[in-house]
Coordinates of C-alpha atoms in Angstrom, one line a residue:
Chain E
M25 CA -30.5 31.1 -0.7
S26 CA -31.0 28.6 1.9
T27 CA -30.2 25.0 1.7
L28 CA -32.6 23.8 4.3
A29 CA -35.8 25.6 3.4
D30 CA -37.6 26.8 0.3
V31 CA -40.4 29.4 0.0
A32 CA -42.7 29.3 -3.0
L33 CA -44.8 32.5 -3.3
E34 CA -48.0 32.8 -5.2
R35 CA -50.9 35.2 -5.4
V36 CA -54.3 33.5 -5.0
D37 CA -57.3 35.7 -5.1
S38 CA -56.8 38.4 -2.6
W39 CA -54.1 36.6 -0.7
T40 CA -50.4 35.9 -0.9
V41 CA -49.7 32.3 -0.4
A42 CA -46.3 31.2 0.8
R43 CA -45.5 27.5 0.7
V44 CA -42.7 26.8 3.1
S45 CA -41.0 23.5 2.5
G46 CA -38.0 21.9 4.2
E47 CA -36.6 22.8 7.6
L48 CA -36.8 26.1 9.4
D49 CA -34.4 26.8 12.2
M50 CA -32.3 29.7 13.6
T51 CA -29.9 29.5 10.6
N52 CA -32.5 30.4 8.0
T53 CA -35.3 32.4 9.7
S54 CA -33.9 35.7 8.4
Y55 CA -33.9 34.4 4.8
V56 CA -37.5 33.2 5.2
R57 CA -38.4 36.5 6.9
D58 CA -37.1 38.4 3.9
Q59 CA -39.1 36.3 1.5
L60 CA -42.3 36.7 3.5
T61 CA -42.1 40.4 4.2
R62 CA -41.4 41.2 0.6
S63 CA -44.2 39.1 -0.7
V64 CA -47.2 41.0 0.7
P65 CA -48.2 44.0 -1.3
G66 CA -50.6 46.6 0.3
D67 CA -53.6 45.5 -1.9
V68 CA -53.9 41.9 -0.5
D69 CA -55.9 40.8 2.5
G70 CA -52.9 39.1 3.9
L71 CA -50.5 36.1 3.9
V72 CA -51.3 32.5 4.0
T73 CA -48.3 30.6 5.3
D74 CA -48.7 27.0 4.2
L75 CA -46.7 24.7 6.5
S76 CA -48.0 21.4 4.9
G77 CA -44.5 20.8 3.4
T78 CA -42.6 22.0 6.4
L79 CA -40.6 19.2 8.0
Y80 CA -39.2 21.0 10.9
L81 CA -39.6 24.3 12.7
D82 CA -38.1 25.6 15.9
S83 CA -38.7 28.4 18.3
A84 CA -37.0 30.9 16.0
A85 CA -39.5 30.0 13.3
I86 CA -42.4 30.2 15.8
E87 CA -41.2 33.6 16.7
L88 CA -41.2 34.6 13.1
L89 CA -44.9 33.6 12.8
F90 CA -45.6 35.9 15.7
E91 CA -43.6 38.7 14.2
M92 CA -45.4 38.3 10.8
A93 CA -48.7 38.5 12.6
R94 CA -47.7 41.7 14.3
R95 CA -46.3 43.3 11.1
L96 CA -49.4 42.4 9.1
G97 CA -51.7 43.5 11.8
R98 CA -50.1 47.0 11.8
R99 CA -51.0 47.2 8.1
R100 CA -54.5 45.9 8.8
Q101 CA -53.6 42.7 7.0
R102 CA -54.0 39.1 8.3
L103 CA -51.9 36.0 8.8
R104 CA -53.3 32.6 8.3
I105 CA -51.5 29.3 8.7
V106 CA -52.1 26.0 7.0
M107 CA -51.1 22.9 8.9
P108 CA -52.7 19.5 8.3
P109 CA -54.0 17.9 11.5
E110 CA -51.7 14.9 11.2
S111 CA -48.6 17.0 11.0
P112 CA -46.0 16.3 13.8
L113 CA -45.5 20.1 14.0
G114 CA -49.0 20.6 15.4
R115 CA -48.1 20.2 19.1
V116 CA -45.5 22.9 19.0
L117 CA -48.0 25.4 17.5
E118 CA -50.4 24.4 20.2
L119 CA -47.8 24.8 23.0
T120 CA -46.8 28.2 21.8
D121 CA -50.4 29.3 21.3
V122 CA -49.8 30.5 17.7
K123 CA -53.6 30.4 17.1
A124 CA -53.9 33.4 19.3
V125 CA -52.4 35.5 16.6
A126 CA -53.2 33.5 13.4
P127 CA -55.9 31.0 12.7
I128 CA -54.7 27.5 11.7
H129 CA -56.5 25.8 8.9
P130 CA -56.1 22.1 7.9
T131 CA -55.9 22.9 4.2
L132 CA -55.0 25.8 1.9
A133 CA -58.5 25.7 0.4
E134 CA -60.1 26.2 3.8
A135 CA -57.7 29.0 4.6
L136 CA -58.6 30.8 1.5
A137 CA -62.4 30.1 1.8
S138 CA -62.6 31.2 5.3
G139 CA -64.2 34.7 5.7
Chain W
M8 CA 67.0 -38.4 -24.9
R9 CA 66.6 -36.8 -28.3
S10 CA 69.6 -35.8 -30.4
P11 CA 70.4 -32.1 -30.6
K12 CA 70.0 -32.2 -34.3
L13 CA 66.6 -33.6 -34.1
W14 CA 65.8 -31.0 -31.5
T15 CA 67.0 -28.2 -33.7
R16 CA 65.1 -29.5 -36.6
G17 CA 62.1 -29.7 -34.5
L18 CA 62.5 -26.2 -33.3
R19 CA 62.9 -24.9 -36.7
H20 CA 59.9 -26.7 -37.8
E21 CA 57.9 -25.1 -35.0
Q22 CA 59.3 -21.7 -35.8
D23 CA 58.2 -22.2 -39.4
D24 CA 54.7 -23.2 -38.2
L25 CA 54.6 -20.1 -36.0
R26 CA 55.7 -17.8 -38.8
E27 CA 53.1 -19.3 -41.1
T28 CA 50.4 -18.9 -38.5
L29 CA 51.5 -15.3 -37.8
A30 CA 51.4 -14.6 -41.5
R31 CA 47.9 -16.1 -41.7
V32 CA 46.8 -14.2 -38.7
S33 CA 48.3 -11.0 -40.0
E34 CA 46.7 -11.7 -43.4
S35 CA 43.3 -12.3 -41.8
E36 CA 43.7 -9.5 -39.4
H37 CA 44.5 -7.2 -42.2
R38 CA 41.5 -8.4 -44.2
F39 CA 39.4 -7.9 -41.0
R40 CA 40.6 -4.4 -40.6
E41 CA 40.1 -3.6 -44.2
L42 CA 36.6 -5.0 -44.1
A43 CA 35.9 -3.3 -40.8
D44 CA 37.1 0.1 -42.0
S45 CA 34.8 0.0 -45.0
A46 CA 31.7 -1.0 -43.0
P47 CA 29.1 1.6 -42.3
V48 CA 28.8 0.7 -38.6
F49 CA 31.3 1.2 -35.8
I50 CA 33.4 -1.8 -35.2
W51 CA 35.8 -2.4 -32.3
T52 CA 37.8 -5.2 -30.7
A53 CA 39.0 -5.5 -27.1
N54 CA 41.8 -7.7 -26.0
K55 CA 41.6 -10.3 -23.2
D56 CA 42.3 -7.6 -20.6
G57 CA 39.2 -5.7 -21.7
L58 CA 41.2 -2.9 -23.4
I59 CA 40.3 -1.7 -26.8
D60 CA 42.9 -2.8 -29.4
F61 CA 41.1 -1.8 -32.6
I62 CA 38.5 0.8 -33.7
N63 CA 37.4 1.1 -37.2
R64 CA 37.4 4.1 -39.5
S65 CA 33.7 4.9 -39.2
W66 CA 34.1 5.3 -35.4
L67 CA 37.2 7.6 -35.9
E68 CA 35.4 9.6 -38.5
F69 CA 32.5 10.0 -36.1
T70 CA 34.6 11.1 -33.1
G71 CA 37.2 12.9 -35.2
R72 CA 40.0 11.4 -33.1
E73 CA 43.1 9.3 -33.9
Q74 CA 43.1 5.5 -33.5
R75 CA 45.6 5.8 -30.7
E76 CA 43.4 8.2 -28.8
E77 CA 40.6 5.7 -28.7
L78 CA 42.6 2.6 -27.7
G79 CA 43.0 1.1 -24.2
D80 CA 40.2 2.5 -22.1
S81 CA 40.4 6.0 -23.3
W82 CA 37.4 5.5 -25.6
T83 CA 35.1 6.4 -22.7
V84 CA 36.4 9.9 -22.8
G85 CA 33.9 10.7 -25.6
V86 CA 31.0 9.3 -23.6
H87 CA 28.6 11.8 -22.2
P88 CA 29.5 12.6 -18.6
D89 CA 26.0 11.5 -17.4
D90 CA 26.4 8.1 -19.1
A91 CA 30.2 7.5 -18.6
E92 CA 30.1 5.8 -15.2
S93 CA 27.3 3.4 -16.0
V94 CA 28.8 2.6 -19.4
R95 CA 32.1 1.7 -17.8
D96 CA 30.5 -0.2 -14.9
S97 CA 28.4 -2.3 -17.2
W98 CA 31.2 -2.9 -19.5
W99 CA 33.6 -4.2 -16.9
K100 CA 30.8 -6.2 -15.3
A101 CA 30.0 -8.0 -18.5
F102 CA 33.7 -8.4 -19.3
R103 CA 34.5 -10.1 -16.0
A104 CA 31.6 -12.5 -16.5
R105 CA 32.5 -13.0 -20.2
E106 CA 28.9 -12.1 -21.1
P107 CA 27.6 -10.2 -24.1
W108 CA 27.4 -6.5 -23.5
E109 CA 24.9 -4.0 -24.8
R110 CA 24.4 -0.3 -23.9
E111 CA 22.8 2.8 -25.2
Y112 CA 24.7 5.9 -24.5
R113 CA 25.5 9.4 -25.8
L114 CA 28.9 9.7 -27.6
Q115 CA 30.5 13.0 -28.6
R116 CA 30.7 13.6 -32.3
H117 CA 33.6 15.5 -33.9
D118 CA 31.4 18.7 -34.0
G119 CA 31.1 18.5 -30.2
S120 CA 27.4 17.4 -30.2
Y121 CA 26.4 14.2 -28.4
R122 CA 24.5 11.5 -30.3
W123 CA 22.8 8.4 -29.0
I124 CA 24.5 5.2 -30.1
V125 CA 23.8 1.6 -29.3
D126 CA 26.9 -0.4 -28.6
R127 CA 27.0 -4.2 -28.5
G128 CA 30.0 -6.5 -27.7
R129 CA 30.4 -10.3 -27.6
P130 CA 33.2 -12.4 -26.2
R131 CA 35.3 -14.0 -29.0
L132 CA 37.0 -17.3 -28.7
V133 CA 40.1 -18.5 -30.6
D134 CA 40.4 -22.3 -30.6
G135 CA 38.1 -22.4 -27.6
T136 CA 40.1 -19.9 -25.6
F137 CA 38.8 -16.4 -24.6
A138 CA 40.5 -13.8 -26.7
G139 CA 38.7 -10.6 -25.9
Y140 CA 35.6 -9.0 -27.3
V141 CA 34.4 -7.9 -30.7
G142 CA 31.7 -5.2 -31.0
T143 CA 29.7 -3.0 -33.2
A144 CA 27.9 0.3 -32.5
T145 CA 25.3 2.2 -34.4
D146 CA 24.1 5.8 -34.4
I147 CA 20.5 5.6 -33.2
H148 CA 20.1 9.3 -32.4
E149 CA 17.1 10.1 -34.7
H150 CA 15.3 6.9 -33.6
K151 CA 16.1 7.7 -29.9
E152 CA 14.8 11.3 -30.2
M153 CA 11.6 10.1 -31.8
E154 CA 11.2 7.6 -29.1
E155 CA 11.7 10.2 -26.4
R156 CA 9.3 12.5 -28.1
L157 CA 6.7 9.7 -28.2
E158 CA 7.4 8.8 -24.6
L159 CA 7.0 12.4 -23.6
A160 CA 3.8 12.9 -25.5
Y161 CA 2.5 9.6 -24.2
R162 CA 3.4 10.5 -20.6
R163 CA 1.8 13.9 -20.9
D164 CA -1.4 12.3 -22.2
H165 CA -1.3 9.8 -19.3
E166 CA -0.8 12.6 -16.8
I167 CA -3.6 14.7 -18.2
A168 CA -5.9 11.8 -18.2
A169 CA -4.9 10.8 -14.7
T170 CA -5.3 14.4 -13.4
L171 CA -8.6 14.7 -15.0
Q172 CA -9.7 11.4 -13.7
R173 CA -8.7 12.3 -10.2
S174 CA -10.3 15.7 -10.4
L175 CA -13.6 14.1 -11.5
L176 CA -13.7 11.6 -8.6
P177 CA -15.0 12.7 -5.3
E178 CA -12.1 14.2 -3.5
R179 CA -13.4 12.9 -0.2
L180 CA -16.4 10.7 0.2
P181 CA -19.2 12.4 2.1
A182 CA -19.4 11.8 5.8
I183 CA -22.7 10.0 6.0
D184 CA -24.2 9.3 9.4
G185 CA -24.9 5.6 10.1
M186 CA -22.6 4.4 7.3
E187 CA -18.9 3.9 6.8
L188 CA -17.5 4.6 3.3
E189 CA -14.1 3.9 1.9
G190 CA -13.0 4.5 -1.7
R191 CA -9.9 3.5 -3.5
Y192 CA -8.8 4.6 -7.0
L193 CA -5.6 3.5 -8.6
P194 CA -4.8 4.8 -12.1
A195 CA -3.3 2.2 -14.4
T196 CA 0.5 2.1 -14.0
S197 CA 1.3 1.1 -17.5
G198 CA 0.9 3.6 -20.2
A199 CA -2.2 5.4 -21.4
A200 CA -4.4 2.6 -20.1
I201 CA -5.9 5.3 -17.8
G202 CA -9.6 4.9 -18.1
G203 CA -13.0 6.1 -17.1
D204 CA -13.5 4.3 -13.8
W205 CA -15.5 6.2 -11.2
Y206 CA -17.3 5.7 -7.9
D207 CA -19.6 8.0 -6.0
A208 CA -21.8 8.1 -2.9
V209 CA -24.8 10.4 -2.6
E210 CA -27.0 10.9 0.4
L211 CA -30.5 11.0 -1.1
D212 CA -32.6 11.5 2.0
E213 CA -32.8 10.7 5.7
T214 CA -32.4 7.0 5.1
R215 CA -31.3 6.3 1.6
V216 CA -27.8 6.5 0.2
A217 CA -26.9 5.9 -3.5
V218 CA -23.6 4.2 -4.1
V219 CA -22.3 3.6 -7.6
V220 CA -19.3 2.4 -9.4
G221 CA -18.8 2.5 -13.2
D222 CA -16.3 2.0 -16.0
V223 CA -16.4 3.8 -19.3
V224 CA -15.3 1.5 -22.1
G225 CA -12.1 2.8 -23.6
H226 CA -9.0 4.6 -22.3
G227 CA -7.3 8.0 -22.3
L228 CA -8.6 11.5 -22.2
R229 CA -11.8 10.8 -23.8
A230 CA -12.8 8.0 -21.4
A231 CA -12.0 10.3 -18.5
T232 CA -14.1 13.1 -19.9
V233 CA -17.1 10.9 -20.6
M234 CA -16.7 9.5 -17.1
G235 CA -17.1 13.1 -15.7
Q236 CA -20.3 13.6 -17.7
L237 CA -21.7 10.3 -16.6
R238 CA -20.9 10.9 -13.0
N239 CA -22.7 14.2 -13.0
A240 CA -25.6 12.8 -14.9
F241 CA -25.8 10.0 -12.4
R242 CA -25.9 12.3 -9.5
A243 CA -28.7 14.4 -11.0
Y244 CA -30.8 11.4 -11.9
A245 CA -30.1 9.6 -8.5
L246 CA -31.3 12.7 -6.7
L247 CA -34.7 12.4 -8.3
G248 CA -35.0 9.4 -6.0
S249 CA -36.0 6.9 -8.6
S250 CA -34.9 3.2 -8.4
P251 CA -31.5 2.1 -9.8
A252 CA -33.1 0.5 -12.8
E253 CA -35.0 3.7 -13.7
T254 CA -31.9 5.8 -13.1
F255 CA -29.9 3.5 -15.5
G256 CA -32.8 3.7 -18.0
R257 CA -32.4 7.5 -18.0
L258 CA -28.6 7.4 -18.2
N259 CA -28.9 5.0 -21.1
R260 CA -31.2 7.3 -23.0
L261 CA -28.9 10.2 -22.3
L262 CA -26.0 8.3 -23.8
A263 CA -28.0 7.3 -26.8
L264 CA -29.1 10.9 -27.3
D265 CA -25.7 12.4 -26.9
R266 CA -23.3 10.1 -28.7
G267 CA -23.9 6.7 -30.1
D268 CA -20.4 5.5 -29.5
V269 CA -20.0 5.6 -25.7
M270 CA -20.4 2.6 -23.6
A271 CA -20.1 2.1 -19.9
T272 CA -20.7 -0.6 -17.3
A273 CA -22.0 0.4 -14.0
L274 CA -23.5 -0.9 -10.8
Y275 CA -25.9 1.2 -8.7
A276 CA -26.9 0.1 -5.2
L277 CA -29.5 2.1 -3.2
V278 CA -28.9 1.4 0.4
D279 CA -31.4 2.1 3.2
R280 CA -29.5 2.8 6.3
D281 CA -32.4 2.1 8.6
S282 CA -33.7 -1.2 7.2
G283 CA -30.5 -2.3 5.5
T284 CA -32.3 -3.1 2.3
V285 CA -30.3 -2.8 -0.9
E286 CA -32.0 -2.2 -4.2
Y287 CA -29.5 -2.7 -7.0
C288 CA -29.1 -2.9 -10.7
S289 CA -26.1 -3.9 -12.8
A290 CA -25.5 -2.5 -16.3
G291 CA -23.2 -5.2 -17.5
H292 CA -21.0 -4.7 -14.5
L293 CA -19.2 -7.2 -12.3
P294 CA -21.3 -8.4 -9.3
A295 CA -21.1 -6.5 -6.0
V296 CA -19.8 -8.5 -3.0
V297 CA -21.4 -8.6 0.4
V298 CA -18.8 -9.6 3.1
G299 CA -20.0 -10.5 6.5
G300 CA -19.9 -13.2 9.2
G301 CA -16.7 -14.6 7.9
G302 CA -18.0 -15.2 4.4
A303 CA -18.7 -13.5 1.1
R304 CA -21.6 -13.7 -1.4
F305 CA -22.2 -12.0 -4.8
L306 CA -25.1 -9.9 -5.8
E307 CA -25.6 -11.5 -9.2
R308 CA -29.2 -10.6 -10.0
G309 CA -30.5 -7.4 -11.6
R310 CA -28.2 -7.8 -14.5
S311 CA -28.5 -6.1 -17.9
V312 CA -26.5 -4.8 -20.8
P313 CA -24.0 -2.0 -20.4
L314 CA -25.2 1.6 -20.8
G315 CA -25.0 2.8 -24.4
T316 CA -25.4 -0.6 -26.0
A317 CA -28.9 0.0 -27.3
D318 CA -31.3 2.9 -27.4
H319 CA -34.0 1.3 -25.3
V320 CA -33.2 -1.0 -22.6
T321 CA -35.4 -2.1 -19.7
Y322 CA -33.2 -2.4 -16.7
R323 CA -34.4 -4.4 -13.7
D324 CA -33.9 -3.9 -10.0
A325 CA -33.0 -6.7 -7.6
H326 CA -33.3 -6.6 -3.9
D327 CA -31.0 -7.7 -1.1
R328 CA -30.2 -6.9 2.5
L329 CA -27.2 -5.6 4.2
E330 CA -26.8 -6.5 7.9
P331 CA -25.3 -3.9 10.2
G332 CA -21.5 -4.5 10.3
S333 CA -21.4 -6.4 7.0
T334 CA -19.7 -4.7 4.0
L335 CA -20.9 -4.1 0.4
L336 CA -18.0 -4.0 -2.1
L337 CA -18.3 -2.3 -5.5
Y338 CA -15.4 -2.4 -7.8
T339 CA -14.3 -2.2 -11.4
D340 CA -12.8 -5.0 -13.5
G341 CA -9.2 -3.7 -13.1
L342 CA -9.4 -5.2 -9.6
V343 CA -10.1 -8.7 -10.6
E344 CA -9.2 -9.2 -14.3
R345 CA -5.8 -10.8 -14.9
R346 CA -4.8 -12.4 -18.2
D347 CA -3.4 -15.4 -16.5
V348 CA -6.1 -16.2 -14.0
A349 CA -9.7 -17.1 -14.5
L350 CA -12.2 -14.4 -13.4
D351 CA -14.1 -16.8 -11.1
E352 CA -10.9 -17.6 -9.3
R353 CA -10.2 -13.9 -8.8
L354 CA -13.7 -13.2 -7.5
V355 CA -13.4 -16.0 -5.0
R356 CA -10.0 -14.7 -4.0
L357 CA -11.5 -11.2 -3.5
G358 CA -14.1 -12.6 -1.2
E359 CA -11.5 -14.5 0.8
V360 CA -9.2 -11.5 1.2
A361 CA -12.1 -9.2 2.2
S362 CA -13.5 -11.8 4.7
A363 CA -10.2 -12.2 6.4
M364 CA -10.0 -8.5 7.1
E365 CA -13.5 -7.7 8.4
G366 CA -12.5 -5.6 11.3
D367 CA -11.4 -2.2 9.9
L368 CA -12.9 -1.0 6.7
A369 CA -9.9 1.0 5.5
A370 CA -7.6 -1.9 6.3
M371 CA -9.9 -4.2 4.3
C372 CA -9.7 -1.9 1.3
D373 CA -5.9 -1.7 1.5
A374 CA -5.7 -5.5 1.7
I375 CA -7.9 -6.0 -1.3
V376 CA -6.1 -3.5 -3.4
E377 CA -2.7 -4.8 -2.3
D378 CA -3.6 -8.4 -3.0
A379 CA -5.2 -7.6 -6.4
V380 CA -2.8 -5.1 -7.7
G381 CA 0.5 -5.8 -5.9
E382 CA 3.3 -4.5 -8.1
G383 CA 1.2 -2.4 -10.5
A384 CA -2.2 -2.0 -12.0
P385 CA -2.5 -3.0 -15.7
D386 CA -5.8 -1.3 -15.8
D387 CA -7.6 1.3 -13.7
V388 CA -8.8 0.1 -10.4
A389 CA -11.8 1.6 -8.5
L390 CA -13.1 0.2 -5.2
L391 CA -15.9 1.4 -3.0
A392 CA -16.7 -0.2 0.3
V393 CA -19.9 0.5 2.2
R394 CA -20.7 -0.6 5.7
L395 CA -23.7 0.0 7.8
S396 CA -22.9 1.1 11.3
P397 CA -24.7 -0.9 14.0
A398 CA -27.8 1.0 15.2
T399 CA -26.8 3.2 18.0
E400 CA -28.7 3.8 21.2
H401 CA -26.3 6.4 22.4
L402 CA -25.0 9.7 21.1
S403 CA -22.2 11.6 22.7
L404 CA -21.1 14.7 20.8
R405 CA -18.9 17.6 21.4
L406 CA -19.9 20.3 19.0
A407 CA -18.9 23.8 17.9
A408 CA -21.2 26.5 19.3
D409 CA -22.3 27.3 15.8
P410 CA -25.9 27.2 14.5
A411 CA -24.7 25.5 11.4
V412 CA -24.2 22.2 13.4
L413 CA -27.9 22.0 14.2
A414 CA -29.0 20.4 11.0
G415 CA -26.5 17.6 11.4
V416 CA -27.5 17.1 15.1
R417 CA -31.1 16.7 14.0
R418 CA -30.2 14.0 11.5
R419 CA -28.4 12.0 14.1
I420 CA -31.1 12.3 16.8
E421 CA -33.8 11.4 14.3
R422 CA -31.9 8.4 13.1
L423 CA -31.4 7.2 16.6
L424 CA -35.1 7.6 17.3
R425 CA -36.2 6.0 14.1
A426 CA -34.0 3.0 14.9
A427 CA -35.7 2.8 18.3
G428 CA -39.2 2.7 16.6
A429 CA -40.3 6.2 17.7
S430 CA -43.3 7.6 15.9
R431 CA -43.0 10.6 13.5
H432 CA -44.5 12.8 16.1
E433 CA -42.0 11.6 18.7
Q434 CA -39.1 12.0 16.3
Y435 CA -40.0 15.6 15.7
E436 CA -40.9 16.6 19.2
L437 CA -37.9 15.0 20.9
T438 CA -35.5 16.3 18.2
L439 CA -36.9 19.8 18.6
A440 CA -36.7 19.8 22.4
I441 CA -33.1 18.6 22.3
C442 CA -32.2 21.1 19.6
E443 CA -33.8 24.0 21.5
A444 CA -31.5 23.2 24.4
A445 CA -28.6 23.1 21.9
A446 CA -29.7 26.4 20.4
N447 CA -29.6 27.8 24.0
A448 CA -26.1 26.5 24.5
I449 CA -25.0 28.1 21.2
E450 CA -26.4 31.4 22.3
H451 CA -24.9 31.2 25.7
A452 CA -21.5 30.5 24.2
Y453 CA -21.7 33.9 22.7
G454 CA -18.1 35.3 22.8
P455 CA -15.2 32.9 22.2
V456 CA -15.1 31.9 18.6
D457 CA -14.0 28.3 19.3
A458 CA -16.6 27.7 22.0
E459 CA -18.1 24.2 22.3
F460 CA -21.0 22.5 23.9
E461 CA -21.8 18.8 24.7
L462 CA -24.8 16.8 23.8
E463 CA -25.7 13.4 25.0
V464 CA -28.6 11.3 24.1
R465 CA -29.3 7.9 25.6
L466 CA -32.1 5.5 25.0
S467 CA -32.8 2.7 27.4
E468 CA -35.9 0.7 28.2
G469 CA -38.1 3.0 26.1
Q470 CA -37.0 6.1 27.8
L471 CA -34.9 8.9 26.2
A472 CA -32.5 10.9 28.4
A473 CA -30.8 13.9 26.8
T474 CA -28.3 16.3 28.3
V475 CA -27.0 19.5 26.8
R476 CA -24.2 21.2 28.6
D477 CA -22.3 24.4 27.8
R478 CA -19.2 25.2 29.6
G479 CA -16.8 28.1 30.0
S480 CA -17.6 31.6 29.2
W481 CA -21.3 32.2 28.7
R482 CA -23.8 34.8 29.7
E483 CA -27.2 34.8 31.2
P484 CA -30.0 34.2 28.7
R485 CA -31.1 37.4 27.1
H486 CA -34.8 36.8 27.8
E487 CA -35.0 35.6 31.3
T488 CA -38.5 36.8 31.8
G489 CA -39.8 34.0 29.5
E490 CA -40.6 36.3 26.7
G491 CA -38.9 36.3 23.3
T492 CA -37.2 33.5 21.4
R493 CA -35.1 31.7 24.0
G494 CA -37.8 31.9 26.6
R495 CA -40.2 30.4 24.2
G496 CA -37.5 27.8 23.5
L497 CA -37.5 26.7 27.2
G498 CA -41.3 26.6 27.1
I499 CA -41.2 24.3 24.2
I500 CA -38.7 22.0 25.9
E501 CA -40.8 21.8 29.0
G502 CA -44.0 21.2 27.0
L503 CA -42.5 18.4 25.0
M504 CA -40.5 16.6 27.7
D505 CA -41.8 14.6 30.7
D506 CA -39.1 16.0 32.9
V507 CA -36.7 18.9 32.5
E508 CA -34.0 20.1 34.8
V509 CA -31.9 23.2 34.2
T510 CA -28.8 23.7 36.3
R511 CA -27.0 27.1 36.0
S512 CA -23.7 27.6 37.6
E513 CA -20.6 29.6 37.0
T514 CA -19.1 26.9 34.9
G515 CA -22.0 26.7 32.5
T516 CA -25.6 25.5 32.0
T517 CA -26.8 22.0 32.0
V518 CA -30.2 21.0 30.6
R519 CA -31.3 17.4 31.4
M520 CA -34.4 16.1 29.7
L521 CA -36.4 12.8 30.0
R522 CA -39.3 11.4 28.0
T523 CA -40.8 8.0 27.8
L524 CA -41.5 6.8 24.3
T525 CA -45.0 5.6 23.9
S526 CA -45.0 3.9 20.5
S527 CA -42.8 1.6 18.6
G528 CA -44.5 1.9 15.3
D529 CA -45.5 4.6 12.8
G530 CA -47.8 7.2 14.3

């Protein structure tokens, strides 16, 4: 359990969708990591991490995104990120160049529709 | 000069009179004693020196002692050792003042057991002259025991209710940033009047805080239990974030659903810490008071019937505003209702007492309670005081080097930035940058368990200056090459701030950050 963040998991088509709501910081990254790593079976294309409901994320969470991309990559699976353009979190993803390891989509629908 | 003969005759005459009087007295005394001995109560007389000179047969049969053993002041021999001194003291005190005397005490019976008796004496006058006391006493043991049992049962009920009541109230009000809170609860001092008063404060989100005070109609254990249920239900509904009126509508339906015979008055104020707006609703409760600027006013709108009066009630919200530094007072009727004083007068008085003590919130609450309750509370008294802290432009914190403090630090920085009109983007970016520096400090302080770091944030003329300093034992960052978490952290700080300066020395690391705010609206 984490009091700051919540991860809601769902299978949509050939993807696992993880909606992360609340705040992610160094106190709960390991909880979120557990949730995410357990949620991706071998038969899906990968993980869509939806950050639309995320209010805060710090460098530990950014590091987690890189780590997830690496893990999935090793299994020939992919990581996609959903982040609305108006989200205040956008600049941090830009600064840390997250898009080099995972494409960032403005909506979940687009993330799932993209080839 | 009188002749001797005449004198002798006069003397004889007087002697005859005396003898006749004595005979009459003896006759009446004899009849008194006969009467007294056959009476079913204890009867005694004391002479003008306060010593017992007669005790009737009932008394002697009770104590199993001889008349002579009871005379003088030896009657107190049979009084229970715990009562003897106070019985003697009170008797001599009354005697000296020639006042009626009454005392309940335990007296030893012939079988050795002690029984409660009530003993009453009154001064008697013979031809207008004090001649001692006459008294009666009755065995009240059964009555007394019953009384004690009732008292005990009653006290136990009171204690249970009081304990329950206390355990259901918040042990400590939450520490809510940007707001001062003080609560007072006094259980009724007299008897089982302990009731279902409660207060609570719940932080709903970054800005809004729910404050409530309520009073379950009725007294004793049941009222206290219902109070506990209502308090929890209130918390649950309040957390849904709906307005006070909607929250009361739900609580009311819950009461109607559960039990038709519970009623409660309550007042719910939803306070926005940033804007100072107060949305409130009163379910048949006394009006909240706003104290500030040397005066007091009552929030008298948004009124409706108590919870539990009807199945479907439409409650209505009213709106007001709380200036920083002014105080919102919520209370229950025990604070202001007195049989001998009109309610309006008491409310005015409450405003006056509070206005006179605006400085310190705790002192204000103490003064209000002291003035209203004084000697004792005839009914339960609950008081909740809420004050908005003036918007701060400066934060100076010394914090434990523990990641758990970060969430609280974020709230405080965000609040400061919001108050300064920073956009949502700026709020997040600046908070993140400062907290990355704080996370660095926490990682550096690896080692001593009680390590601390300092954090300072200052806003002036549209520029934010923040300093994070860790001291004492720390080690070099684990990822000096710029790779990995902390390296990424520093990259984030540099990317988000206009100017960053990191100073490392043997005594610790200091990170200074500057950024000019661009907006003063929502972005």
